[in-house]
Amino acid sequence: DVKVTQSSRYLVKRTGEKVFLECVQDMDHENMFWYRQDPGLGLRLIYFSYDVKMKEKGDIPEGYSVSREKKERFSLILESASTNQTSMYLCASSYPWRNPGGGHNEQFFGPGTRLTVL
Amino acid sequence: AQRVTQPEKLLSVFKGAPVELKCNYSYSGSPELFWYVQYSRQRLQLLLRHISRESIKGFTADLNKGETSFHLKKPFAQEEDSAMYYCALSMVTDKLIFGTGTRLQVFP
């Protein structure tokens, strides 16, 4: 069974703390993604990784960094958490889109981490 | 700029009524469009993609390039269809652009 897991379902942190969100996939996918999910704003891409140690900024990277030391693991780091980073964080993974005739590959999502920053 | 618009935040219907969730996109190239769904307390998952041209759980969606739309339709809504629905656009890359989502409520 396809599986993307996230380290915590719920997390409460204080302003200024360093926060680590972990994501692991067991499907040998090259691509991994971190999104924020906010009511009325939908899903917004924070960072994207297409290979080990490779990363690309998404639409809202400010205040975040990422780490991908192993293919199966993609970490999201909040260097100094702020209240406006209170949100649901979703991790996803997929095979790469390579063949123009092959189409886009499905993204598989984790259950999400609801982060509250006080 | 590339964008996906879902004009309705909430759509409420009674069981058995037809459903249409609207999605419009802006992209000058050849898009790939998707619908993702999130049921209560479940993870986000792919519902259908336009290149497959298939019906999933009774839902269909046709890509209309002239109107730049990809509306999701079902002739007879069921209570178990209640969920959050996201339209998404791929621009020949690995990344997706998601709309803001529409919550579908189906009343008994």
Short mmCIF file of C-alpha atoms in Angstrom, two decimals:
data_model
loop_
_atom_site.label_atom_id
_atom_site.label_comp_id
_atom_site.label_asym_id
_atom_site.label_seq_id
_atom_site.Cartn_x
_atom_site.Cartn_y
_atom_site.Cartn_z
CA ASP A 1 0.00 0.00 0.00
CA VAL A 2 1.31 3.41 -1.02
CA LYS A 3 2.41 5.32 2.04
CA VAL A 4 3.46 8.84 2.94
CA THR A 5 3.84 9.40 6.66
CA GLN A 6 4.37 12.56 8.64
CA SER A 7 6.02 12.63 12.04
CA SER A 8 3.21 14.33 13.96
CA ARG A 9 -0.53 14.87 13.47
CA TYR A 10 -0.61 17.79 15.91
CA LEU A 11 2.17 20.06 17.08
CA VAL A 12 2.14 23.08 19.38
CA LYS A 13 5.17 25.34 19.49
CA ARG A 14 6.04 28.76 20.84
CA THR A 15 7.05 31.81 18.84
CA GLY A 16 10.75 31.77 18.08
CA GLU A 17 11.20 28.01 18.42
CA LYS A 18 12.89 25.98 15.71
CA VAL A 19 10.43 23.43 14.33
CA PHE A 20 11.11 20.29 12.33
CA LEU A 21 8.41 18.54 10.32
CA GLU A 22 9.38 15.17 8.95
CA CYS A 23 7.97 13.29 6.00
CA VAL A 24 8.82 9.76 4.86
CA GLN A 25 7.63 7.92 1.75
CA ASP A 26 8.12 4.27 0.93
CA MET A 27 7.37 4.40 -2.80
CA ASP A 28 10.89 5.23 -4.04
CA HIS A 29 9.57 8.52 -5.48
CA GLU A 30 12.07 11.07 -6.73
CA ASN A 31 9.82 14.06 -6.08
CA MET A 32 8.73 15.29 -2.67
CA PHE A 33 6.72 18.40 -1.80
CA TRP A 34 5.73 20.49 1.20
CA TYR A 35 2.46 22.47 1.09
CA ARG A 36 0.51 24.69 3.44
CA GLN A 37 -3.24 24.20 3.51
CA ASP A 38 -5.24 27.18 4.76
CA PRO A 39 -9.00 27.79 4.53
CA GLY A 40 -9.82 30.02 1.60
CA LEU A 41 -6.27 29.83 0.27
CA GLY A 42 -6.13 26.21 -0.79
CA LEU A 43 -2.79 24.42 -1.06
CA ARG A 44 0.31 26.53 -1.54
CA LEU A 45 3.67 25.02 -2.39
CA ILE A 46 6.44 25.85 0.06
CA TYR A 47 9.31 23.77 -1.31
CA PHE A 48 9.85 20.99 -3.79
CA SER A 49 12.67 18.44 -4.04
CA TYR A 50 13.32 16.45 -7.20
CA ASP A 51 16.28 14.43 -5.93
CA VAL A 52 18.45 13.92 -2.89
CA LYS A 53 20.05 17.20 -1.80
CA MET A 54 18.15 19.04 -4.57
CA LYS A 55 15.47 21.57 -3.78
CA GLU A 56 13.47 24.30 -5.43
CA LYS A 57 11.50 27.14 -3.88
CA GLY A 58 7.77 27.08 -4.23
CA ASP A 59 5.36 29.98 -4.00
CA ILE A 60 5.79 30.78 -0.30
CA PRO A 61 9.31 29.75 0.86
CA GLU A 62 9.90 32.70 3.19
CA GLY A 63 10.49 31.59 6.76
CA TYR A 64 11.04 27.96 5.77
CA SER A 65 13.92 25.74 4.74
CA VAL A 66 14.10 22.08 3.77
CA SER A 67 16.47 19.16 3.91
CA ARG A 68 16.62 16.01 1.84
CA GLU A 69 19.57 13.84 2.79
CA LYS A 70 17.91 10.55 1.83
CA LYS A 71 15.52 9.79 -1.00
CA GLU A 72 12.69 8.69 1.26
CA ARG A 73 12.83 11.59 3.75
CA PHE A 74 12.01 15.28 3.27
CA SER A 75 12.13 17.65 6.22
CA LEU A 76 10.55 21.07 6.55
CA ILE A 77 12.25 23.45 8.97
CA LEU A 78 10.83 26.58 10.51
CA GLU A 79 13.95 28.40 11.71
CA SER A 80 12.05 30.71 14.06
CA ALA A 81 8.36 29.91 14.24
CA SER A 82 5.88 32.75 14.07
CA THR A 83 2.14 32.86 14.69
CA ASN A 84 1.42 33.35 11.00
CA GLN A 85 2.91 29.92 10.37
CA THR A 86 0.05 28.29 12.24
CA SER A 87 -1.40 26.02 9.58
CA MET A 88 -1.92 22.51 8.26
CA TYR A 89 1.21 21.22 6.56
CA LEU A 90 0.94 18.53 3.91
CA CYS A 91 3.75 16.46 2.47
CA ALA A 92 3.43 14.71 -0.89
CA SER A 93 5.53 12.57 -3.20
CA SER A 94 5.44 11.51 -6.84
CA TYR A 95 7.42 10.01 -9.67
CA PRO A 96 8.95 12.61 -11.97
CA TRP A 97 7.16 13.89 -15.03
CA ARG A 98 9.57 12.99 -17.83
CA ASN A 99 7.81 12.01 -20.99
CA PRO A 100 5.80 14.78 -22.68
CA GLY A 101 3.39 12.14 -23.86
CA GLY A 102 3.26 10.39 -20.54
CA GLY A 103 1.50 13.04 -18.53
CA HIS A 104 1.80 14.20 -15.02
CA ASN A 105 2.27 11.71 -12.23
CA GLU A 106 -0.08 11.53 -9.32
CA GLN A 107 0.99 13.13 -6.07
CA PHE A 108 0.45 11.01 -2.97
CA PHE A 109 -0.22 12.93 0.20
CA GLY A 110 0.53 12.37 3.85
CA PRO A 111 -2.12 12.80 6.58
CA GLY A 112 -0.92 16.30 7.44
CA THR A 113 0.54 18.00 10.51
CA ARG A 114 -1.55 20.67 12.18
CA LEU A 115 0.94 23.14 13.62
CA THR A 116 -0.09 25.77 16.14
CA VAL A 117 2.40 28.49 17.03
CA LEU A 118 1.56 30.34 20.23
CA ALA B 1 0.44 34.29 -14.43
CA GLN B 2 -0.80 30.74 -14.22
CA ARG B 3 -3.78 30.43 -11.96
CA VAL B 4 -6.60 28.08 -11.01
CA THR B 5 -9.89 29.61 -9.91
CA GLN B 6 -12.63 27.83 -8.01
CA PRO B 7 -15.30 30.49 -7.54
CA GLU B 8 -17.40 28.65 -4.96
CA LYS B 9 -16.11 28.12 -1.44
CA LEU B 10 -19.18 26.09 -0.49
CA LEU B 11 -21.70 24.18 -2.55
CA SER B 12 -24.70 22.65 -0.81
CA VAL B 13 -27.10 20.26 -2.50
CA PHE B 14 -29.61 17.60 -1.52
CA LYS B 15 -29.02 13.92 -2.16
CA GLY B 16 -29.97 12.99 -5.71
CA ALA B 17 -29.47 16.49 -7.09
CA PRO B 18 -26.95 17.20 -9.86
CA VAL B 19 -23.62 18.68 -8.86
CA GLU B 20 -21.22 20.90 -10.78
CA LEU B 21 -18.05 22.19 -9.15
CA LYS B 22 -16.53 24.93 -11.25
CA CYS B 23 -12.86 25.27 -12.14
CA ASN B 24 -11.28 27.79 -14.49
CA TYR B 25 -7.60 28.08 -15.29
CA SER B 26 -5.27 30.53 -16.94
CA TYR B 27 -2.38 29.03 -18.89
CA SER B 28 -1.36 29.65 -22.48
CA GLY B 29 0.21 26.24 -23.10
CA SER B 30 -1.19 22.71 -23.08
CA PRO B 31 -2.43 22.13 -19.57
CA GLU B 32 -3.04 18.98 -17.63
CA LEU B 33 -5.91 19.31 -15.21
CA PHE B 34 -6.79 17.26 -12.16
CA TRP B 35 -9.36 17.02 -9.42
CA TYR B 36 -8.19 16.04 -5.93
CA VAL B 37 -10.58 15.26 -3.08
CA GLN B 38 -10.24 15.25 0.70
CA TYR B 39 -12.92 13.43 2.69
CA SER B 40 -13.34 14.20 6.36
CA ARG B 41 -10.36 12.94 8.41
CA GLN B 42 -8.73 11.43 5.30
CA ARG B 43 -5.74 12.46 3.29
CA LEU B 44 -5.93 14.37 0.03
CA GLN B 45 -6.14 12.01 -2.93
CA LEU B 46 -6.46 12.12 -6.69
CA LEU B 47 -10.03 11.82 -7.95
CA LEU B 48 -9.51 12.10 -11.68
CA ARG B 49 -7.34 13.64 -14.39
CA HIS B 50 -8.47 14.95 -17.77
CA ILE B 51 -6.15 12.80 -19.86
CA SER B 52 -7.76 9.65 -18.48
CA ARG B 53 -11.24 10.64 -19.65
CA GLU B 54 -12.76 8.33 -17.09
CA SER B 55 -15.59 8.47 -14.61
CA ILE B 56 -14.64 7.98 -10.97
CA LYS B 57 -17.35 7.49 -8.32
CA GLY B 58 -19.81 8.84 -10.88
CA PHE B 59 -17.86 12.07 -11.38
CA THR B 60 -16.70 13.30 -14.78
CA ALA B 61 -14.81 16.38 -15.90
CA ASP B 62 -14.25 17.64 -19.43
CA LEU B 63 -11.45 19.98 -20.36
CA ASN B 64 -12.83 22.91 -22.37
CA LYS B 65 -9.86 24.76 -23.79
CA GLY B 66 -12.04 27.44 -25.38
CA GLU B 67 -13.56 28.38 -22.03
CA THR B 68 -10.40 27.35 -20.08
CA SER B 69 -12.58 25.32 -17.76
CA PHE B 70 -12.50 21.88 -16.16
CA HIS B 71 -15.75 21.60 -14.24
CA LEU B 72 -16.47 18.51 -12.15
CA LYS B 73 -19.92 17.03 -12.58
CA LYS B 74 -22.07 14.30 -11.12
CA PRO B 75 -25.69 13.74 -12.14
CA PHE B 76 -26.92 12.46 -8.76
CA ALA B 77 -25.08 13.49 -5.61
CA GLN B 78 -24.68 11.09 -2.68
CA GLU B 79 -24.09 11.93 0.97
CA GLU B 80 -20.67 10.24 0.81
CA ASP B 81 -19.62 12.79 -1.82
CA SER B 82 -19.42 15.43 0.91
CA ALA B 83 -15.79 16.53 0.92
CA MET B 84 -13.34 19.25 -0.04
CA TYR B 85 -12.54 19.31 -3.74
CA TYR B 86 -9.46 20.93 -5.28
CA CYS B 87 -8.84 21.58 -8.94
CA ALA B 88 -5.16 21.51 -9.94
CA LEU B 89 -3.12 22.48 -13.00
CA SER B 90 0.16 21.05 -14.22
CA MET B 91 2.18 23.07 -16.68
CA VAL B 92 4.36 20.32 -18.12
CA THR B 93 6.40 20.18 -14.91
CA ASP B 94 6.37 18.11 -11.76
CA LYS B 95 4.59 20.85 -9.84
CA LEU B 96 0.88 21.46 -9.44
CA ILE B 97 -0.99 24.72 -8.96
CA PHE B 98 -4.04 24.18 -6.79
CA GLY B 99 -7.23 26.20 -6.62
CA THR B 100 -8.62 27.41 -3.32
CA GLY B 101 -11.02 24.49 -3.05
CA THR B 102 -14.78 23.99 -2.90
CA ARG B 103 -16.48 22.29 0.01
CA LEU B 104 -19.37 20.13 -1.18
CA GLN B 105 -22.10 19.39 1.33
CA VAL B 106 -24.73 16.83 0.35
CA PHE B 107 -27.77 16.84 2.62
CA PRO B 108 -29.99 13.76 3.06
#
